[in-house]
Amino acid sequence: MVEIELDGKKVEIAEGSMVMHAAEKAGTYVPHFCYHKKLSIAANCRMCLVDVEKAPKPMPACATPVTNGMIVRTRSDKAVKAQQSVMEFLLINHPLDCPICDQGGECQLQDLAVGYGGSASRYEEEKRVVLHKDVGPLISMEEMSRCIHCTRCVRFGQEVAGVMELGMIHRGEHSEITTVLNDTVDSEVSGNMIDLCPVGALTSKPFRYSARNWELSRRKSVSPHDSTGANLIVQVKSHKVMRVLPLENEAVNECWLADRDRFSYEALDGPDRLTAPMLKQGGEWKTVDWQTALEYVANGLKQIKADHGAASIGALVSPHSTVEELFLAGALVRGLGSENIDHRLRHAEFAQAEGVRWLGMPIAALSELQRVLVVGSNLRKDHPLFSLRVRAATRKGAQVSVVHDSDEDWAMALQARAVVPAGRWAQALGAIALAVAQEKGVSPPPSVRPELVEGLRQARPERVGAQSERTASDPWVAIAKSLLSGERKAILLGNAAAHHAKAGSLLALAQWIGEHTGAAVGYLTEAANTVGAQLVKAVPGQGGLTAGQMLAPGALKAALLLNTEPAFDAAGGTAAAQALGQAEMVVTLSPFKANRDISDVLLPIAPFSETPGTFVNAEGRVQSFHAVVKPLAETRPGWKVLRVLGNLLGLPGFDFESAQDVLVAARGSEDLSQEFVRAEHLDNRTAAAIDLAEAPGRPATASIYQLDSLVRRAPSLQLTADARAARAAAGQAEEVGA
């Protein structure tokens, strides 16, 4: 530790730290623009100049290392005059358009100009003009004349996102930030550049000119998309969600958001919102009141139970639903006498539940891993914020290896990549296990034999090494050697691995490899509440039908669809939806006009912004949230709809007064003050036998902007390059009959 004197106070700080870090520790604010705690030091704005004793001139606090006994003054005449001079230079070319700037009220330059700017300018020359750029549907670069060249956006792309989409060209007053080749900004985390920009150069295109900062109320919430459970600040005006920003939480999402967390709010007030209950009569949809709709559903379920038995009734529920909704959906179905409930809509294998599958470690631990093997996931698109943490680990020397069936750009250095058909992933893991066994001199798992490797070599060429060069070594050997070295290690099974026809074998092999290499084994888990759905038993009980069985023709006479669109969310796609449409009654509970072609009843339930609820993220963190706006029109919270339906059916245990009461029942004896699910509930072990036979087909997975009903209806997200590429790929698949 080093001790310095800062504005007369003694401050101890780690050796190698900068004066800025010491000021932060002491609670002393030093004005700055280019410095950001998550980015490298650029020292190009010079706004943080401070007075260091014995230094011949003011020094930048962000780039001046501390030394023992150093004396620093941040508010001396010398420091303040230097800061005022820098501000004068920054404002020479800055346009005087604060009244119309979207950044007004939350502009760092505007705030600091009040304290360090002059009342008049000494410069009378014309201000320079920088032409606007069109970089896609999410970020507006219409007013690049405002840019002060802090390069935060450039450094974010290069260091955090791993894709340097913006850069600075030219020098002096001709400098400008641009995509150089007039490309669009297509990173899945590009919206963070908007937050980082200290002026109004980069702004949100969907939010542009829709509200002023001081008009917005700020309310906390949790993202309903992937399993990170990103913490949100939802900004509201006139009971309408206007913008979504990150709520900093170092243990979960740090200070970042994925673009789908940030921009999916557009769907909340979109034209496809369902605003009142509807019944299909004579092939036409008619709007009815809640009493009529719920009585119709209750009477229909009673009649179908009487005619066909309780086993003919089932519920397909989305893992993007809240814990409260999933718990009551299960209670409703089981109260009727059926065990047909499942959230595993994209799965191909439905093994009996052995434990709640989870990440296997805290989310923050991903940043500290030294060796990682990811199986069946394009981590960058499936879990963008997890990808940021793993990429941060690679910058500290971590080795990341991949087993997948496609060769995507991970935007990070890879130690080894094995590209094999999805049906042969079990064989690929078997080959890795064989290599581990040979390196350690132990017996490989049962049925894993050396001839596996030759068969895999013939299946498809592999890419090995960070530079994608063929080497003399097989990728299995490279991956095995990587996992056998280092200390903090993990084998992470992605969405495609969880949905795989041999998911049990993949887990069993991963466990064997983990045991012999010292690696933790975990699931990345697909949805916001995949872990929560398992906890509240949103899976079939003894004798119940799985999602795959319920979606077979004629399997159900009555189906409840909670936040689910089988055509998009189920492994069978359109065919599964058509099969479900043969049921006598299909009830859809959704915020949107979903499943109109197969449903008989549409019940409008609230999205995450209009209902209290709880999500459990991949690490088992329980995060409850409140509604941030009133339910739209006749929309009602899903837990209330299910509670009233249970009352109409005369089922016991549906006397809840609040979402908190439902959560108490769902968590049972657990202490609600506990932030995490109890460890004994979380278990990635398996007793499944290893089957190395080739599996048919490819696992069903959702592309980044098709994951759930919200992102599918967000106009700006659907205009992105990722969304267009997914639609093109789907069209090609249809053409070849895939």
XYZ file of C-alpha atoms in Angstrom:
738
model
C 0.000 0.000 0.000
C 1.053 3.587 -0.703
C 0.081 6.602 1.412
C -0.511 9.966 -0.251
C -1.922 13.288 0.902
C -5.006 14.365 -1.057
C -6.447 17.802 -0.279
C -4.960 17.585 3.192
C -6.255 14.068 3.930
C -4.140 10.923 4.190
C -5.229 8.212 1.758
C -3.890 4.653 1.524
C -4.140 3.073 -1.900
C -2.660 0.019 -3.613
C 0.671 0.509 -5.335
C 0.215 1.042 -9.078
C -3.075 2.898 -8.634
C -3.677 6.283 -10.174
C -4.443 9.549 -8.397
C -8.040 9.208 -9.708
C -8.419 5.925 -7.821
C -7.186 7.551 -4.632
C -9.636 10.416 -5.107
C -12.500 7.936 -5.560
C -11.492 6.115 -2.387
C -11.368 9.391 -0.480
C -14.753 10.488 -1.844
C -13.212 13.453 -3.651
C -14.718 14.248 -7.047
C -12.269 15.097 -9.814
C -13.966 16.317 -13.018
C -13.407 13.997 -15.974
C -14.833 12.838 -19.304
C -12.659 10.103 -20.798
C -12.024 8.162 -17.557
C -14.353 5.259 -16.779
C -13.736 2.615 -14.132
C -14.470 -0.261 -16.542
C -12.294 1.020 -19.413
C -8.588 1.440 -19.977
C -7.022 4.823 -19.280
C -6.803 7.091 -22.312
C -5.956 10.437 -20.661
C -7.117 12.342 -23.724
C -9.705 14.780 -22.346
C -7.339 16.357 -19.741
C -10.295 17.536 -17.675
C -8.927 15.766 -14.587
C -5.782 17.890 -14.279
C -4.692 18.233 -10.651
C -1.882 19.989 -8.820
C 0.854 17.537 -7.769
C 3.498 19.053 -5.524
C 6.941 19.318 -7.181
C 5.457 18.541 -10.621
C 6.282 21.289 -13.132
C 2.725 21.393 -14.513
C -0.781 20.081 -13.714
C -1.010 16.301 -14.108
C -3.969 14.161 -15.300
C -5.352 12.355 -12.264
C -6.455 9.352 -14.334
C -2.948 8.656 -15.671
C -0.629 9.744 -12.832
C 0.543 6.807 -10.676
C 0.616 7.366 -6.937
C 3.952 7.416 -5.121
C 4.573 7.248 -1.415
C 4.359 10.673 0.198
C 2.833 12.313 -2.881
C 0.912 15.524 -2.151
C -2.040 16.220 -4.448
C -4.375 19.204 -4.501
C -7.535 18.958 -6.599
C -8.999 22.368 -5.707
C -5.943 24.643 -5.682
C -5.854 27.684 -7.962
C -3.404 25.887 -10.219
C -5.704 22.844 -10.605
C -8.914 24.827 -11.043
C -7.384 27.175 -13.632
C -6.067 24.191 -15.572
C -9.498 22.549 -15.523
C -11.173 25.778 -16.617
C -8.702 26.119 -19.499
C -9.472 22.571 -20.671
C -13.203 23.297 -20.509
C -12.662 26.408 -22.640
C -10.925 24.327 -25.277
C -13.654 21.668 -25.204
C -16.337 24.280 -25.829
C -14.566 25.995 -28.747
C -16.299 23.803 -31.311
C -19.170 22.466 -29.250
C -22.545 23.500 -30.743
C -24.796 25.710 -28.626
C -27.820 23.427 -28.933
C -28.503 22.436 -25.323
C -32.228 23.386 -25.599
C -32.812 20.765 -28.302
C -30.226 18.168 -27.254
C -31.605 14.800 -26.153
C -28.867 14.610 -23.539
C -30.071 17.798 -21.818
C -30.464 17.280 -18.092
C -28.131 14.282 -17.958
C -25.144 15.645 -19.873
C -21.782 15.446 -18.145
C -20.372 18.270 -20.266
C -23.342 20.492 -19.423
C -22.943 19.785 -15.708
C -19.217 20.499 -15.631
C -19.547 23.582 -17.847
C -21.609 25.161 -15.066
C -18.736 24.804 -12.626
C -15.720 25.196 -14.909
C -16.954 27.008 -18.021
C -16.814 30.734 -18.734
C -19.771 33.029 -19.297
C -18.470 34.012 -22.720
C -16.136 32.612 -25.357
C -12.990 34.297 -26.613
C -13.307 32.486 -29.940
C -15.304 34.020 -32.775
C -14.409 31.614 -35.587
C -17.047 29.336 -37.085
C -17.576 26.094 -35.232
C -16.720 22.934 -37.105
C -19.448 20.637 -38.414
C -19.248 16.842 -38.432
C -21.663 15.011 -40.709
C -24.069 12.547 -39.119
C -23.751 8.794 -39.571
C -26.422 6.115 -39.875
C -25.170 3.185 -37.807
C -28.348 1.143 -37.468
C -31.700 1.147 -35.661
C -30.471 1.470 -32.062
C -27.862 4.250 -31.847
C -28.312 7.760 -33.225
C -25.187 9.580 -34.439
C -27.092 12.515 -35.917
C -25.185 15.198 -33.976
C -21.546 14.133 -34.037
C -20.501 17.778 -33.907
C -21.084 17.436 -30.156
C -18.418 14.728 -29.787
C -15.492 15.686 -27.507
C -13.363 12.675 -28.542
C -13.257 11.009 -25.142
C -13.093 7.657 -27.050
C -15.197 5.862 -24.425
C -17.316 4.294 -27.177
C -14.198 3.150 -29.064
C -12.618 1.606 -25.965
C -15.873 -0.085 -24.963
C -16.102 -1.829 -28.324
C -12.472 -2.837 -28.346
C -12.092 -3.893 -24.711
C -15.508 -4.899 -23.360
C -17.650 -5.897 -26.350
C -14.690 -7.353 -28.222
C -15.765 -5.740 -31.507
C -14.116 -2.452 -32.462
C -16.946 -1.056 -34.559
C -16.156 2.614 -33.921
C -12.801 4.306 -34.263
C -11.240 7.754 -34.592
C -9.911 8.986 -37.920
C -7.875 12.098 -38.858
C -6.106 14.395 -36.410
C -6.564 17.720 -34.659
C -9.790 19.568 -35.379
C -10.515 17.109 -38.197
C -10.735 14.146 -35.791
C -14.037 12.300 -35.740
C -15.524 9.090 -34.402
C -16.917 6.900 -37.153
C -17.378 3.311 -38.328
C -14.694 4.111 -40.955
C -16.326 1.964 -43.676
C -19.839 3.339 -43.112
C -20.937 0.044 -41.563
C -23.652 -0.305 -38.948
C -22.968 -0.942 -35.259
C -24.192 -4.507 -34.771
C -22.835 -5.611 -31.410
C -25.381 -7.246 -29.105
C -24.317 -4.865 -26.313
C -23.984 -1.705 -28.431
C -26.496 0.291 -26.373
C -23.942 0.645 -23.594
C -22.118 3.157 -25.794
C -25.095 5.476 -25.292
C -24.669 5.332 -21.513
C -20.925 5.870 -21.788
C -21.144 8.937 -24.030
C -20.697 11.987 -21.746
C -22.309 14.346 -24.267
C -25.186 14.126 -26.744
C -23.202 12.633 -29.624
C -24.498 9.067 -29.182
C -28.155 8.856 -28.191
C -30.881 6.224 -28.221
C -32.636 6.180 -31.564
C -35.885 4.597 -30.248
C -36.040 7.067 -27.321
C -34.971 10.117 -29.348
C -37.171 13.227 -28.873
C -39.779 11.320 -26.837
C -39.212 12.778 -23.345
C -36.959 14.965 -21.238
C -34.835 13.449 -18.506
C -36.503 15.475 -15.739
C -39.977 14.337 -16.831
C -39.202 10.675 -16.145
C -39.811 8.682 -12.984
C -37.189 6.050 -12.212
C -38.198 2.614 -10.962
C -36.208 -0.568 -10.354
C -36.945 -3.831 -12.122
C -35.352 -7.057 -13.422
C -34.868 -8.126 -17.031
C -37.305 -10.830 -18.218
C -35.055 -12.223 -20.958
C -31.957 -14.384 -20.433
C -30.777 -15.946 -17.193
C -28.479 -13.112 -16.096
C -31.367 -11.342 -14.358
C -29.927 -7.946 -15.244
C -31.006 -5.169 -12.875
C -32.868 -2.337 -14.589
C -33.861 1.264 -14.080
C -37.157 1.664 -15.937
C -37.960 5.275 -16.758
C -41.658 6.109 -16.910
C -43.745 9.041 -18.101
C -47.558 9.195 -17.946
C -47.775 5.486 -17.025
C -45.762 4.501 -20.079
C -42.290 2.960 -20.184
C -40.100 5.400 -22.094
C -36.590 4.041 -21.569
C -34.666 1.252 -19.835
C -31.195 1.769 -18.340
C -28.873 -0.461 -16.269
C -29.010 -0.441 -12.498
C -25.427 -1.077 -11.443
C -24.952 -4.370 -9.632
C -21.386 -5.692 -9.713
C -22.536 -9.187 -8.739
C -25.007 -9.522 -11.630
C -24.738 -7.220 -14.658
C -22.052 -4.785 -13.477
C -23.059 -1.520 -15.201
C -23.956 -3.076 -18.577
C -27.102 -4.235 -20.375
C -27.609 -6.399 -23.430
C -29.492 -4.637 -26.216
C -32.519 -6.901 -25.787
C -32.718 -5.867 -22.120
C -32.464 -2.209 -23.108
C -34.736 -1.925 -26.152
C -37.399 -4.642 -25.786
C -39.607 -2.134 -23.916
C -40.908 -0.957 -27.319
C -43.177 -4.012 -27.385
C -44.903 -2.994 -24.149
C -47.037 -0.387 -25.913
C -46.961 -1.919 -29.364
C -49.954 -2.542 -31.622
C -50.011 -6.252 -30.791
C -50.894 -5.750 -27.113
C -54.005 -7.581 -25.963
C -56.105 -5.082 -24.008
C -59.254 -7.066 -23.116
C -60.349 -10.725 -22.842
C -61.517 -12.258 -26.114
C -63.526 -15.348 -27.052
C -63.664 -17.050 -30.428
C -67.302 -17.550 -31.428
C -68.235 -18.871 -34.840
C -64.640 -18.415 -35.996
C -64.621 -14.718 -35.076
C -62.984 -13.015 -32.121
C -65.221 -11.028 -29.800
C -64.219 -8.850 -26.851
C -65.872 -9.810 -23.555
C -65.582 -8.837 -19.905
C -63.370 -10.715 -17.454
C -66.246 -12.440 -15.666
C -67.582 -13.911 -18.897
C -64.134 -15.043 -20.078
C -63.112 -16.662 -16.806
C -66.459 -18.408 -16.335
C -66.181 -19.724 -19.896
C -62.739 -21.154 -19.128
C -63.747 -22.599 -15.764
C -66.893 -24.233 -17.160
C -64.944 -25.571 -20.133
C -62.283 -27.142 -17.907
C -64.934 -28.712 -15.683
C -66.752 -30.160 -18.693
C -63.586 -31.536 -20.300
C -62.523 -33.075 -17.002
C -65.932 -34.727 -16.681
C -65.918 -35.979 -20.289
C -62.281 -37.007 -20.743
C -60.710 -37.055 -17.297
C -58.221 -34.690 -15.647
C -55.328 -36.254 -17.578
C -56.659 -34.617 -20.751
C -55.873 -31.145 -19.338
C -52.375 -29.662 -19.479
C -50.397 -26.434 -19.190
C -47.448 -25.289 -21.289
C -45.739 -22.493 -19.426
C -42.908 -20.169 -20.385
C -39.757 -20.000 -18.229
C -39.944 -16.227 -18.800
C -43.000 -16.159 -16.511
C -42.613 -15.147 -12.864
C -42.246 -17.599 -9.991
C -45.710 -16.600 -8.795
C -47.349 -17.289 -12.172
C -45.581 -20.628 -12.590
C -46.454 -21.741 -9.062
C -50.160 -20.947 -9.474
C -50.293 -22.539 -12.948
C -48.939 -25.740 -11.418
C -51.338 -25.518 -8.477
C -54.259 -25.025 -10.869
C -53.443 -28.025 -13.059
C -52.681 -30.264 -10.104
C -55.787 -29.039 -8.316
C -57.784 -30.385 -11.265
C -56.072 -33.745 -10.845
C -53.564 -33.548 -13.693
C -49.754 -33.626 -13.653
C -49.449 -32.239 -17.174
C -47.370 -29.073 -16.799
C -44.003 -28.307 -18.375
C -41.756 -25.326 -19.084
C -39.205 -27.303 -21.173
C -40.732 -26.299 -24.476
C -37.590 -26.553 -26.620
C -36.229 -29.756 -25.054
C -35.865 -33.028 -26.944
C -35.099 -35.190 -23.897
C -37.314 -35.175 -20.817
C -35.503 -37.070 -18.088
C -37.001 -37.330 -14.621
C -35.909 -34.303 -12.589
C -32.801 -35.110 -10.516
C -32.155 -31.614 -9.187
C -32.459 -27.959 -10.114
C -29.989 -27.285 -12.936
C -28.074 -24.013 -12.494
C -24.862 -22.179 -13.367
C -22.839 -24.027 -10.751
C -21.086 -20.861 -9.526
C -21.777 -17.170 -8.872
C -22.116 -15.058 -12.012
C -19.261 -12.829 -10.847
C -16.974 -15.891 -10.772
C -17.140 -16.082 -14.578
C -14.815 -13.071 -14.717
C -12.175 -14.917 -12.649
C -12.121 -18.260 -14.465
C -8.825 -19.482 -15.877
C -10.096 -22.382 -17.992
C -13.530 -22.630 -19.628
C -15.174 -25.209 -21.885
C -18.506 -24.152 -23.405
C -20.644 -26.871 -24.977
C -23.584 -26.155 -27.276
C -23.788 -22.375 -27.085
C -22.886 -19.302 -29.069
C -22.194 -17.563 -25.776
C -21.987 -14.106 -27.322
C -25.557 -14.208 -28.671
C -27.221 -16.577 -26.184
C -25.931 -14.855 -23.020
C -24.364 -11.498 -23.942
C -23.585 -10.395 -20.380
C -22.051 -13.749 -19.441
C -19.954 -13.391 -22.586
C -18.648 -10.015 -21.375
C -17.442 -11.631 -18.164
C -15.782 -14.560 -19.932
C -14.162 -12.141 -22.378
C -12.850 -10.146 -19.404
C -11.347 -13.379 -18.092
C -9.569 -14.002 -21.424
C -8.010 -10.545 -21.180
C -6.443 -11.759 -17.931
C -5.112 -14.927 -19.568
C -8.032 -17.376 -19.359
C -8.234 -20.148 -21.963
C -11.677 -20.670 -23.509
C -12.545 -23.757 -25.562
C -15.734 -24.512 -27.487
C -17.640 -27.573 -28.689
C -20.386 -26.510 -31.091
C -21.788 -27.266 -34.536
C -21.191 -23.833 -36.051
C -18.209 -21.562 -36.375
C -19.349 -18.198 -35.029
C -17.272 -15.167 -34.147
C -17.031 -15.151 -30.345
C -15.259 -11.783 -30.267
C -12.626 -13.225 -27.939
C -9.503 -15.338 -28.197
C -10.260 -19.083 -28.185
C -7.794 -21.724 -27.073
C -9.461 -24.533 -29.037
C -12.589 -24.980 -31.078
C -14.165 -28.304 -32.017
C -16.838 -27.929 -34.689
C -18.849 -31.135 -35.028
C -22.471 -31.894 -35.957
C -24.833 -31.483 -33.016
C -25.790 -35.152 -33.135
C -22.188 -36.085 -32.302
C -21.593 -33.788 -29.330
C -21.718 -36.751 -26.941
C -18.963 -38.365 -28.984
C -16.985 -35.101 -28.900
C -17.185 -34.967 -25.102
C -16.302 -38.649 -25.045
C -13.156 -37.880 -27.046
C -12.248 -35.115 -24.561
C -12.846 -37.545 -21.684
C -10.621 -40.092 -23.428
C -7.854 -37.499 -23.798
C -8.191 -36.580 -20.107
C -8.012 -40.255 -19.151
C -4.873 -40.760 -21.240
C -3.188 -37.660 -19.793
C -3.988 -38.727 -16.207
C -3.526 -42.452 -16.658
C -7.047 -43.371 -15.512
C -9.800 -45.446 -17.072
C -12.153 -43.513 -19.392
C -15.940 -43.538 -18.857
C -17.831 -46.691 -19.842
C -18.369 -47.122 -23.619
C -15.781 -44.439 -24.474
C -13.260 -46.056 -26.831
C -10.329 -44.778 -28.930
C -12.102 -45.401 -32.266
C -14.374 -42.462 -31.364
C -11.671 -40.011 -32.356
C -11.170 -41.302 -35.897
C -14.922 -41.173 -36.520
C -15.026 -37.544 -35.379
C -12.086 -36.596 -37.589
C -14.042 -37.799 -40.594
C -17.266 -36.049 -39.533
C -16.133 -32.478 -40.144
C -12.865 -30.512 -40.165
C -12.098 -28.981 -36.792
C -10.660 -25.613 -35.928
C -7.976 -25.658 -33.300
C -6.175 -22.818 -31.562
C -6.721 -19.138 -31.043
C -5.609 -18.338 -34.593
C -7.913 -20.954 -36.160
C -4.977 -22.879 -37.611
C -4.850 -26.647 -38.139
C -2.322 -28.197 -35.785
C -0.915 -31.668 -35.348
C -3.014 -32.102 -32.222
C -6.684 -33.054 -32.190
C -8.963 -30.443 -30.601
C -9.967 -32.994 -27.961
C -6.358 -33.213 -26.783
C -5.989 -29.415 -26.808
C -9.194 -29.011 -24.770
C -8.207 -31.763 -22.331
C -4.749 -30.253 -21.755
C -6.302 -26.841 -21.236
C -8.735 -28.152 -18.595
C -5.978 -30.075 -16.827
C -3.975 -26.880 -16.360
C -4.850 -23.761 -14.404
C -6.936 -23.500 -11.262
C -10.397 -21.910 -11.536
C -12.201 -23.945 -14.220
C -15.715 -24.514 -15.522
C -17.570 -26.627 -18.064
C -20.671 -24.689 -19.148
C -23.526 -26.392 -20.980
C -25.425 -24.004 -23.237
C -29.010 -23.817 -24.423
C -28.470 -26.299 -27.261
C -26.840 -28.773 -24.857
C -29.782 -28.503 -22.448
C -32.269 -29.018 -25.294
C -30.267 -31.848 -26.892
C -31.768 -35.281 -27.523
C -28.927 -36.716 -25.436
C -28.812 -33.974 -22.800
C -28.377 -36.546 -20.022
C -25.344 -38.087 -21.709
C -23.786 -34.680 -22.269
C -24.195 -33.844 -18.587
C -22.843 -37.223 -17.483
C -19.753 -36.785 -19.664
C -19.290 -33.195 -18.511
C -19.470 -34.382 -14.907
C -16.851 -37.066 -15.538
C -14.528 -34.538 -17.175
C -15.190 -32.055 -14.380
C -14.376 -34.596 -11.667
C -11.060 -35.512 -13.298
C -9.969 -31.965 -14.147
C -11.288 -30.111 -11.101
C -13.744 -28.087 -13.194
C -17.163 -26.992 -11.977
C -20.065 -28.046 -14.204
C -23.067 -25.828 -14.809
C -25.868 -24.864 -17.162
C -26.030 -21.390 -18.616
C -29.865 -21.798 -18.474
C -31.917 -20.263 -21.245
C -34.562 -17.978 -19.777
C -35.050 -15.396 -17.037
C -36.712 -17.953 -14.772
C -35.513 -21.382 -15.892
C -34.159 -22.040 -12.401
C -37.351 -20.685 -10.800
C -39.529 -22.919 -12.988
C -37.651 -25.972 -11.743
C -37.912 -24.840 -8.133
C -41.707 -24.528 -8.222
C -42.048 -27.858 -10.020
C -43.306 -26.540 -13.363
C -42.523 -30.013 -14.700
C -44.791 -33.056 -14.931
C -45.173 -35.223 -11.860
C -45.612 -38.972 -11.768
C -47.598 -40.061 -14.824
C -47.772 -36.554 -16.266
C -47.122 -35.645 -19.891
C -43.983 -33.755 -20.907
C -44.052 -30.759 -23.217
C -43.083 -32.988 -26.149
C -45.946 -35.365 -25.409
C -48.500 -32.594 -24.827
C -47.648 -31.079 -28.217
C -48.374 -34.341 -30.043
C -51.650 -34.498 -32.051
C -54.628 -35.406 -29.872
C -52.656 -35.520 -26.615
C -54.728 -32.853 -24.840
C -58.368 -31.867 -24.850
C -57.735 -28.615 -22.939
C -54.504 -26.627 -22.934
C -53.438 -23.572 -20.923
C -50.664 -21.570 -22.586
C -48.930 -19.201 -20.156
C -46.784 -16.620 -21.985
C -46.208 -19.296 -24.600
C -46.384 -19.292 -28.391
C -45.755 -22.894 -29.504
C -45.010 -21.853 -33.093
C -41.951 -19.923 -31.810
C -41.212 -21.407 -28.391
C -41.633 -25.149 -28.909
C -39.195 -27.576 -30.497
C -41.844 -28.643 -33.008
C -42.549 -25.084 -34.156
C -45.561 -24.617 -36.435
C -46.311 -28.344 -36.508
C -46.537 -28.428 -32.712
C -48.868 -25.421 -32.708
C -51.145 -27.037 -35.293
C -51.247 -30.259 -33.282
C -52.232 -28.317 -30.191
C -54.977 -26.586 -32.155
C -56.840 -29.909 -32.326
C -57.736 -29.633 -28.639
C -61.332 -28.819 -27.678
C -60.244 -25.703 -25.768
C -56.983 -23.763 -25.881
C -56.618 -20.843 -23.457
C -53.807 -18.350 -24.009
C -52.684 -16.105 -21.157
C -50.422 -13.486 -22.727
C -49.844 -9.722 -22.902
C -50.161 -10.042 -26.682
C -52.630 -11.225 -29.313
C -50.796 -14.526 -29.508
C -51.894 -17.950 -30.776
C -55.049 -16.535 -32.413
C -55.131 -19.314 -34.978
C -55.211 -22.122 -32.368
C -56.802 -20.497 -29.292
C -60.422 -20.294 -28.164
C -59.833 -17.781 -25.362
C -57.315 -14.929 -25.033
C -56.726 -13.560 -21.535
C -54.596 -10.380 -21.307
C -52.025 -10.746 -18.528
C -49.451 -8.152 -17.560
C -45.850 -8.177 -18.806
C -43.022 -7.763 -16.295
C -43.432 -3.981 -16.248
C -47.072 -4.141 -15.086
C -46.960 -6.833 -12.412
C -45.024 -7.617 -9.255
C -43.123 -10.856 -9.453
C -39.921 -12.804 -8.931
C -37.246 -14.245 -11.191
C -34.491 -16.663 -10.129
C -31.410 -16.231 -12.279
C -28.804 -18.786 -13.339
C -26.812 -18.512 -10.091
C -29.933 -19.071 -7.948
C -30.317 -15.409 -6.972
C -33.943 -14.619 -6.076
C -34.882 -11.159 -7.392
C -38.338 -9.745 -6.729
C -39.628 -6.607 -8.415
C -42.680 -4.346 -8.413
C -44.838 -3.141 -11.275
C -43.426 0.077 -12.710
C -46.631 1.164 -14.520
C -50.343 0.413 -14.234
C -51.654 -2.527 -16.284
C -52.714 -1.434 -19.765
C -56.490 -1.155 -20.255
C -58.151 -4.405 -19.033
C -54.866 -6.270 -18.557
C -54.484 -8.008 -15.208
C -51.417 -9.537 -13.461
C -51.090 -13.210 -14.365
C -51.037 -14.383 -10.745
C -54.392 -12.664 -10.130
C -55.979 -14.252 -13.209
C -54.824 -17.715 -12.129
C -55.980 -17.108 -8.551
C -59.495 -16.112 -9.661
C -59.634 -19.053 -12.067
C -58.713 -21.370 -9.200
C -61.504 -19.857 -7.091
C -64.057 -20.315 -9.896
C -63.005 -23.956 -10.190
C -63.501 -24.375 -6.433
C -59.889 -25.421 -5.824
C -58.434 -25.110 -2.306
C -55.372 -22.963 -1.589
C -56.173 -20.036 -3.917
C -56.894 -17.393 -1.269
C -53.809 -15.228 -1.853
C -54.062 -11.488 -1.290
C -50.781 -10.401 -2.864
C -47.918 -11.595 -5.022
C -45.828 -11.717 -1.837
C -48.272 -14.268 -0.370
C -47.843 -16.417 -3.476
C -44.064 -16.196 -3.201
C -44.248 -17.311 0.446
C -46.227 -20.382 -0.619
C -43.898 -21.043 -3.557
C -40.735 -20.909 -1.438
C -42.295 -22.979 1.328
C -40.186 -23.025 4.463
C -37.405 -20.890 2.963
C -36.607 -17.597 4.626
C -37.755 -14.888 2.199
C -34.916 -12.654 3.342
C -32.439 -15.114 1.832
C -31.094 -13.665 -1.417
C -30.239 -17.069 -2.862
C -32.042 -20.367 -3.202
C -30.805 -22.845 -0.607
C -27.792 -24.772 -1.887
C -29.377 -28.188 -1.304
C -31.991 -27.427 -3.996
C -29.354 -26.765 -6.680
C -27.704 -29.826 -8.179
C -26.102 -30.524 -11.562
C -25.232 -34.148 -10.815
C -26.844 -36.930 -12.833
C -27.178 -40.680 -12.770
C -27.847 -40.832 -16.513
C -26.034 -43.522 -18.494
C -23.671 -42.375 -21.240
C -25.022 -43.026 -24.726
C -22.640 -42.186 -27.581
C -24.977 -43.039 -30.439
C -25.518 -40.192 -32.885
C -28.598 -38.103 -32.068
C -31.042 -37.101 -34.822
C -31.528 -33.465 -35.830
C -30.278 -30.253 -34.277
C -31.438 -29.019 -30.861
C -34.116 -26.316 -30.942
C -32.743 -22.940 -29.900
C -33.936 -19.360 -30.274
C -31.881 -16.684 -31.971
C -30.981 -13.607 -29.937
C -34.049 -11.560 -30.923
C -36.546 -14.436 -31.096
C -36.081 -15.620 -27.512
C -39.430 -14.486 -26.074
C -42.647 -12.658 -26.943
C -41.261 -9.244 -25.947
C -38.143 -9.198 -28.121
C -40.079 -10.669 -31.039
C -42.327 -7.588 -30.994
C -39.696 -4.883 -30.425
C -39.483 -3.016 -33.785
C -35.956 -1.656 -33.397
C -34.505 -5.021 -32.357
C -36.145 -6.652 -35.366
C -34.332 -4.202 -37.650
C -30.884 -5.224 -36.400
C -28.408 -7.282 -38.405
C -28.800 -10.235 -36.005
C -32.575 -10.292 -36.465
C -32.308 -10.023 -40.252
C -29.747 -12.830 -40.357
C -31.997 -15.060 -38.225
C -34.968 -14.460 -40.527
C -32.844 -15.227 -43.578
C -31.571 -18.443 -41.981
C -35.127 -19.475 -41.063
C -36.235 -18.865 -44.641
C -33.424 -21.021 -45.982
C -34.277 -23.769 -43.500
C -37.888 -23.773 -44.684
C -36.778 -23.994 -48.301
C -34.694 -27.118 -47.680
C -37.346 -28.600 -45.405
C -35.268 -28.436 -42.243
